[in-house]
XYZ file of C-alpha atoms in Angstrom:
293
model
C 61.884 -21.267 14.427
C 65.261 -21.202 12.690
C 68.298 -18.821 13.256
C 72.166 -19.167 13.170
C 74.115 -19.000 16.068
C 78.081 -16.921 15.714
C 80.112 -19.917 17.807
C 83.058 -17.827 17.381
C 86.344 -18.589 15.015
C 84.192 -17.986 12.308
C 81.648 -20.772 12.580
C 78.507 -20.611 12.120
C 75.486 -22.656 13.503
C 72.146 -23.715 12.158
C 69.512 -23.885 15.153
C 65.687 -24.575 14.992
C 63.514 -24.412 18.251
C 60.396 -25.885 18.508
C 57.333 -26.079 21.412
C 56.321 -22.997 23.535
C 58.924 -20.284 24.469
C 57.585 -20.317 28.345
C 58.148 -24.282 28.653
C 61.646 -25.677 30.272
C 64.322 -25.645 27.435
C 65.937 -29.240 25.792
C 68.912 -28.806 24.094
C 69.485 -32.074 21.688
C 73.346 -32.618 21.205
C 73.412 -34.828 18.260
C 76.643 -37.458 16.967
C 79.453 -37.310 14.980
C 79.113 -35.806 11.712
C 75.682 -36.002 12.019
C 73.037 -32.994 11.031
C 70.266 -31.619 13.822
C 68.077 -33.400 11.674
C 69.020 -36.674 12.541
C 66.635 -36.237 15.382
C 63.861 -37.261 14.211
C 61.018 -35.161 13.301
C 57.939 -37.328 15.686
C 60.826 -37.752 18.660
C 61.067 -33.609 18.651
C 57.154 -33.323 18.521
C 57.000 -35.585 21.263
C 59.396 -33.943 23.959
C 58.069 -30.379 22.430
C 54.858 -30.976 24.146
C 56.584 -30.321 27.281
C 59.643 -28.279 26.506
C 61.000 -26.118 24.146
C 63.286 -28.322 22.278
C 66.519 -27.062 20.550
C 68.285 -28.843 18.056
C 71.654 -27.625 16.084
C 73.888 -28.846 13.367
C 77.365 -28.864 14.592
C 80.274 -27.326 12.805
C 81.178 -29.299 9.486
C 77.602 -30.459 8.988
C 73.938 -29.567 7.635
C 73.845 -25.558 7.358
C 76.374 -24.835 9.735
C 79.963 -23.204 8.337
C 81.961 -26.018 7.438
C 85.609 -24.895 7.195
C 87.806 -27.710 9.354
C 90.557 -27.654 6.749
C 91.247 -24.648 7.499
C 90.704 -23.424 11.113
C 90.808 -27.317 12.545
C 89.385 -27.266 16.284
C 89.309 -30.064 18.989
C 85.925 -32.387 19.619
C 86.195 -30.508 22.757
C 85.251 -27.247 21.162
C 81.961 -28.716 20.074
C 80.982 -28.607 24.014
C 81.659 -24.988 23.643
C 79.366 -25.004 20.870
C 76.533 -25.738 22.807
C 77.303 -23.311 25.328
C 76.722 -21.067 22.800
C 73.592 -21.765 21.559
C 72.047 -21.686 24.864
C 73.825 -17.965 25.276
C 72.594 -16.821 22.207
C 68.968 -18.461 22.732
C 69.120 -16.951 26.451
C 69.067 -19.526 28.066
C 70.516 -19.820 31.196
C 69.561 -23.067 32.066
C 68.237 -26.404 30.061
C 67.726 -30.033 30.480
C 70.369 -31.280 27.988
C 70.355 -34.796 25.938
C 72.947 -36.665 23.766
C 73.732 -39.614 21.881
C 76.656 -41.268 20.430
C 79.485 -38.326 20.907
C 76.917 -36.214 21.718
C 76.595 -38.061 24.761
C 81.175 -37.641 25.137
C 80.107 -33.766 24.707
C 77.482 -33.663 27.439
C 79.875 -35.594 29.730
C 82.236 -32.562 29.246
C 79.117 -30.055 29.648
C 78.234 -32.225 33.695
C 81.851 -31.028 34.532
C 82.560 -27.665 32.868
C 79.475 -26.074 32.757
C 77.020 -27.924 35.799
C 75.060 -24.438 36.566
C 73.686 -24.491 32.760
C 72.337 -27.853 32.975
C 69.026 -28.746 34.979
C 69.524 -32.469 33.950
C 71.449 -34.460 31.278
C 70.214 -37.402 29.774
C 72.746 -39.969 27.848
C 73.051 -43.178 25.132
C 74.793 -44.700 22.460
C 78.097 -43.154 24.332
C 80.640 -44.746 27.070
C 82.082 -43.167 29.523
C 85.198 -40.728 29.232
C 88.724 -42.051 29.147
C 90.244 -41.962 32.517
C 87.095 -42.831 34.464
C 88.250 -44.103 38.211
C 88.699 -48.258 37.591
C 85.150 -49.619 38.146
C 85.908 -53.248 40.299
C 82.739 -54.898 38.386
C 82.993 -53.642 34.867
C 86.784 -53.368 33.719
C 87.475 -51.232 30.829
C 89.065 -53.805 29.341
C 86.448 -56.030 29.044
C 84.108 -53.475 27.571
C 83.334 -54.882 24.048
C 84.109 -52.873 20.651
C 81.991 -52.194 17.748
C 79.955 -55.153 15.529
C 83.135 -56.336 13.013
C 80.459 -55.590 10.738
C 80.083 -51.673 11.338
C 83.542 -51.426 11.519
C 84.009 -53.248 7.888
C 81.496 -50.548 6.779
C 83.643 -47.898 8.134
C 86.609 -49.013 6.214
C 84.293 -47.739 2.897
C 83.080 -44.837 4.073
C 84.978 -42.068 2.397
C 84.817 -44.259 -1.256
C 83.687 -42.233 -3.726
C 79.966 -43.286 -5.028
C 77.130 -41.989 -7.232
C 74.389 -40.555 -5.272
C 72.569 -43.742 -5.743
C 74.631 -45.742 -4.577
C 75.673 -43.910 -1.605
C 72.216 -43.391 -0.322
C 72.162 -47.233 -0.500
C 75.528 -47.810 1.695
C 73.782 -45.099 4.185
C 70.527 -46.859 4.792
C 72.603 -50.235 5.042
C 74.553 -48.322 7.804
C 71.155 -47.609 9.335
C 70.335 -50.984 9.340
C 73.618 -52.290 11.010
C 72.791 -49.192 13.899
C 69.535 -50.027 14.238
C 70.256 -53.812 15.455
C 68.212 -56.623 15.285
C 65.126 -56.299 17.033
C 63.187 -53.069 16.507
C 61.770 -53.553 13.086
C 63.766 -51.688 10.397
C 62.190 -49.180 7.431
C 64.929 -49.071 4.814
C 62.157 -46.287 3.451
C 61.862 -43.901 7.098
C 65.933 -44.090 6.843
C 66.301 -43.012 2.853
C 63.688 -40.286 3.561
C 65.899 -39.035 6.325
C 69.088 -39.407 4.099
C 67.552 -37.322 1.509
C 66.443 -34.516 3.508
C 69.461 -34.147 5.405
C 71.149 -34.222 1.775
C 68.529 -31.393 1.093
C 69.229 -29.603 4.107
C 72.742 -29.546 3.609
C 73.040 -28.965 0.140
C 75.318 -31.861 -0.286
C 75.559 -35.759 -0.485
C 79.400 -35.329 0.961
C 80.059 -36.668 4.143
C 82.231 -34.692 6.150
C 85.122 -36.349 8.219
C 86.250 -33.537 9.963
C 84.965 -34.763 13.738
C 86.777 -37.968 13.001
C 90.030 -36.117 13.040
C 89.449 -33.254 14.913
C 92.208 -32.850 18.094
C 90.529 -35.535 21.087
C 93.180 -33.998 23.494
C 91.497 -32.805 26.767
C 88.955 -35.784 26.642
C 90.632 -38.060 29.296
C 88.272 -36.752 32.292
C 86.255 -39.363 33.098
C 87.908 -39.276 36.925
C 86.448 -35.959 37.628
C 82.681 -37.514 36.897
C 82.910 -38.725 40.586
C 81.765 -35.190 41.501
C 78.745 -34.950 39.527
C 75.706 -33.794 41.488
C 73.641 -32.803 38.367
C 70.600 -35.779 38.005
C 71.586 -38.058 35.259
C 70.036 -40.355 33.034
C 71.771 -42.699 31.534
C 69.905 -45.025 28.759
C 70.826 -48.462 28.317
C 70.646 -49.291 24.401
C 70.978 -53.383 24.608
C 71.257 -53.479 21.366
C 73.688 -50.955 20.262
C 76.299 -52.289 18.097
C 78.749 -49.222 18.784
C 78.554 -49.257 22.758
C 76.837 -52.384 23.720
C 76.261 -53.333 27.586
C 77.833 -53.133 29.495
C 79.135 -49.320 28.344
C 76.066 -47.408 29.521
C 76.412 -48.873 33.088
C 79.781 -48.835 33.128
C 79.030 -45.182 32.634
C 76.036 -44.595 34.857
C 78.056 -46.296 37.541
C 80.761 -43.532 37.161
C 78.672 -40.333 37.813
C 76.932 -40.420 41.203
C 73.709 -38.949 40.251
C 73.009 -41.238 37.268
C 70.104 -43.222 37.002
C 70.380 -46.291 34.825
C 67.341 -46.863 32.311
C 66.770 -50.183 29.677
C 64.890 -49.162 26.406
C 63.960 -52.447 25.343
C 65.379 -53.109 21.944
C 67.155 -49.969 21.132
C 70.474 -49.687 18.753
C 72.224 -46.485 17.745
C 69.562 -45.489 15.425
C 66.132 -43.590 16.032
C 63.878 -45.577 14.058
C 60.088 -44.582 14.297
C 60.129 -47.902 16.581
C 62.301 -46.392 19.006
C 61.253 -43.214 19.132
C 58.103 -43.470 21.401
C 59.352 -46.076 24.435
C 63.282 -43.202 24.325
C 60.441 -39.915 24.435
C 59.301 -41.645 27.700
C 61.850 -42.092 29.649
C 63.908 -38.442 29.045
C 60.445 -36.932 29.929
C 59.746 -39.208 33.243
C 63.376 -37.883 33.569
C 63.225 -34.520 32.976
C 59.511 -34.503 34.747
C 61.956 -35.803 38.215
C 63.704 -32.429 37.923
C 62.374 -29.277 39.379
C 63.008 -25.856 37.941
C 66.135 -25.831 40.940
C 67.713 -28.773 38.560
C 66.701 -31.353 41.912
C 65.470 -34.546 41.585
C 62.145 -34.902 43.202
């Protein structure tokens, strides 16, 4: 089912809900200037056999309003964002999931809104700026993105044919994906081109990268996190390599600290079946109270 969700100052948000209305909810908080669809289509069929899975495009991408330029807001707002969805859905509470900054935004969700979330489930993230010093895993010593992604980076707002920039985007897929889950420069151009579809446009949209990242500097007040937490280890992540998710799952009491063999920051058909397992033997660990069992 699709609808649009009013997230107030004007926005607008695309929504689609699939599995059984009666089962417990999933809301899927996607990354930066990335479209609900890039969760993939077999990952949401999976967890959909047990929940009723919601996934959104944020502000500034896929159907949703896109109009930073002219009422800017701060990443923080996009938390808010998924506050409303569940309002406007009615629900009152849902396991939540998120990768890359949707994983910053369901940080902010475990300390502003805890009584909304049953569970959270994290990867492809690190944990918020002014986390309590960890005396094992210094925060200077956490590495920084492959040179190589960040070389890609440098081109991204070049202005290309449409050819040519579905080819940079499935080379950026391949640099996410890492180097050991096999790689289907096809699955990632198919994805490119419906999101394209979806969206009605081949432009990317850079308004998350500058959007206001004031208020983010919480990562302190994760010490009083009671809500069950799972935090994913993605070895082979080239944005947030190890030791970032531990460094993070040893910051929030409740977390639980989970390897998926081989994963990256993409969600390759590869990596889709071994990631559906553990948020549901996650999510299965919850009751309906939001305690782990």
């Amino acid at each position: 089912m699709e609808t649009f969700v009013e997230a107030g100052d004007g926005y607008r948000l695309w929504v689609e809900t699939a599995g059984e209305g009666d089962l417990p909810p999933l809301l899927l908080v996607m990354g930066a200037g990335a479209s609900g669809l890039g969760w993939p289509d077999a990952l949401v069929a999976r967890l959909a056999r047990h929940h009723r899975v919601i996934r959104y495009d944020h502000r500034d991408t896929g159907r949703s309003t896109r109009a930073f330029h002219e009422r800017p807001y701060a990443v923080r707002d996009l938390a808010g964002d998924a506050v409303a969805v569940l309002d406007a859905l009615s629900v009152d509470r849902a396991h939540v999931a998120g990768m890359s900054m949707g994983g910053y935004l369901v940080q902010l969700l475990l300390l502003d809104h805890p009584r909304r979330l049953l569970s959270a489930a994290l990867w492809g993230t690190s944990v918020l700026g002014g986390a309590r010093p960890d005396p094992e895993i210094r925060d200077e010593d956490l590495p920084g993105p492959d040179p190589r992604l960040l070389a890609m980076w440098e081109q991204m707002g070049q202005e290309r044919d449409q050819e040519a920039e579905l080819e940079w985007r499935v080379e950026h897929w391949r640099l996410l994906n890492g180097d050991v889950l096999p790689f289907d420069a096809q699955e990632f151009g198919d994805l490119e081109r419906r999101v394209a579809a979806h969206s009605g446009t081949w432009r990317q949209s850079s308004a998350h990268a500058l959007a206001d990242q004031s208020g983010m500097e919480r990562g302190e007040e994760l010490a009083r996190v009671t809500v069950p937490t799972l935090v994913v280890d993605a070895p082979e992540d080239p944005i947030t390599p190890p030791p970032h998710a531990a460094r993070l799952a040893r910051a929030i009491p409740s977390a639980r600290l989970v390897t998926v063999p081989g994963l990256g920051h993409a969600l390759g058909s590869a990596a889709v079946p071994p990631l559906a397992d553990a948020i549901l033997a996650h999510t299965r660990s919850v009751d309906a109270d939001g305690r782990t069992s």
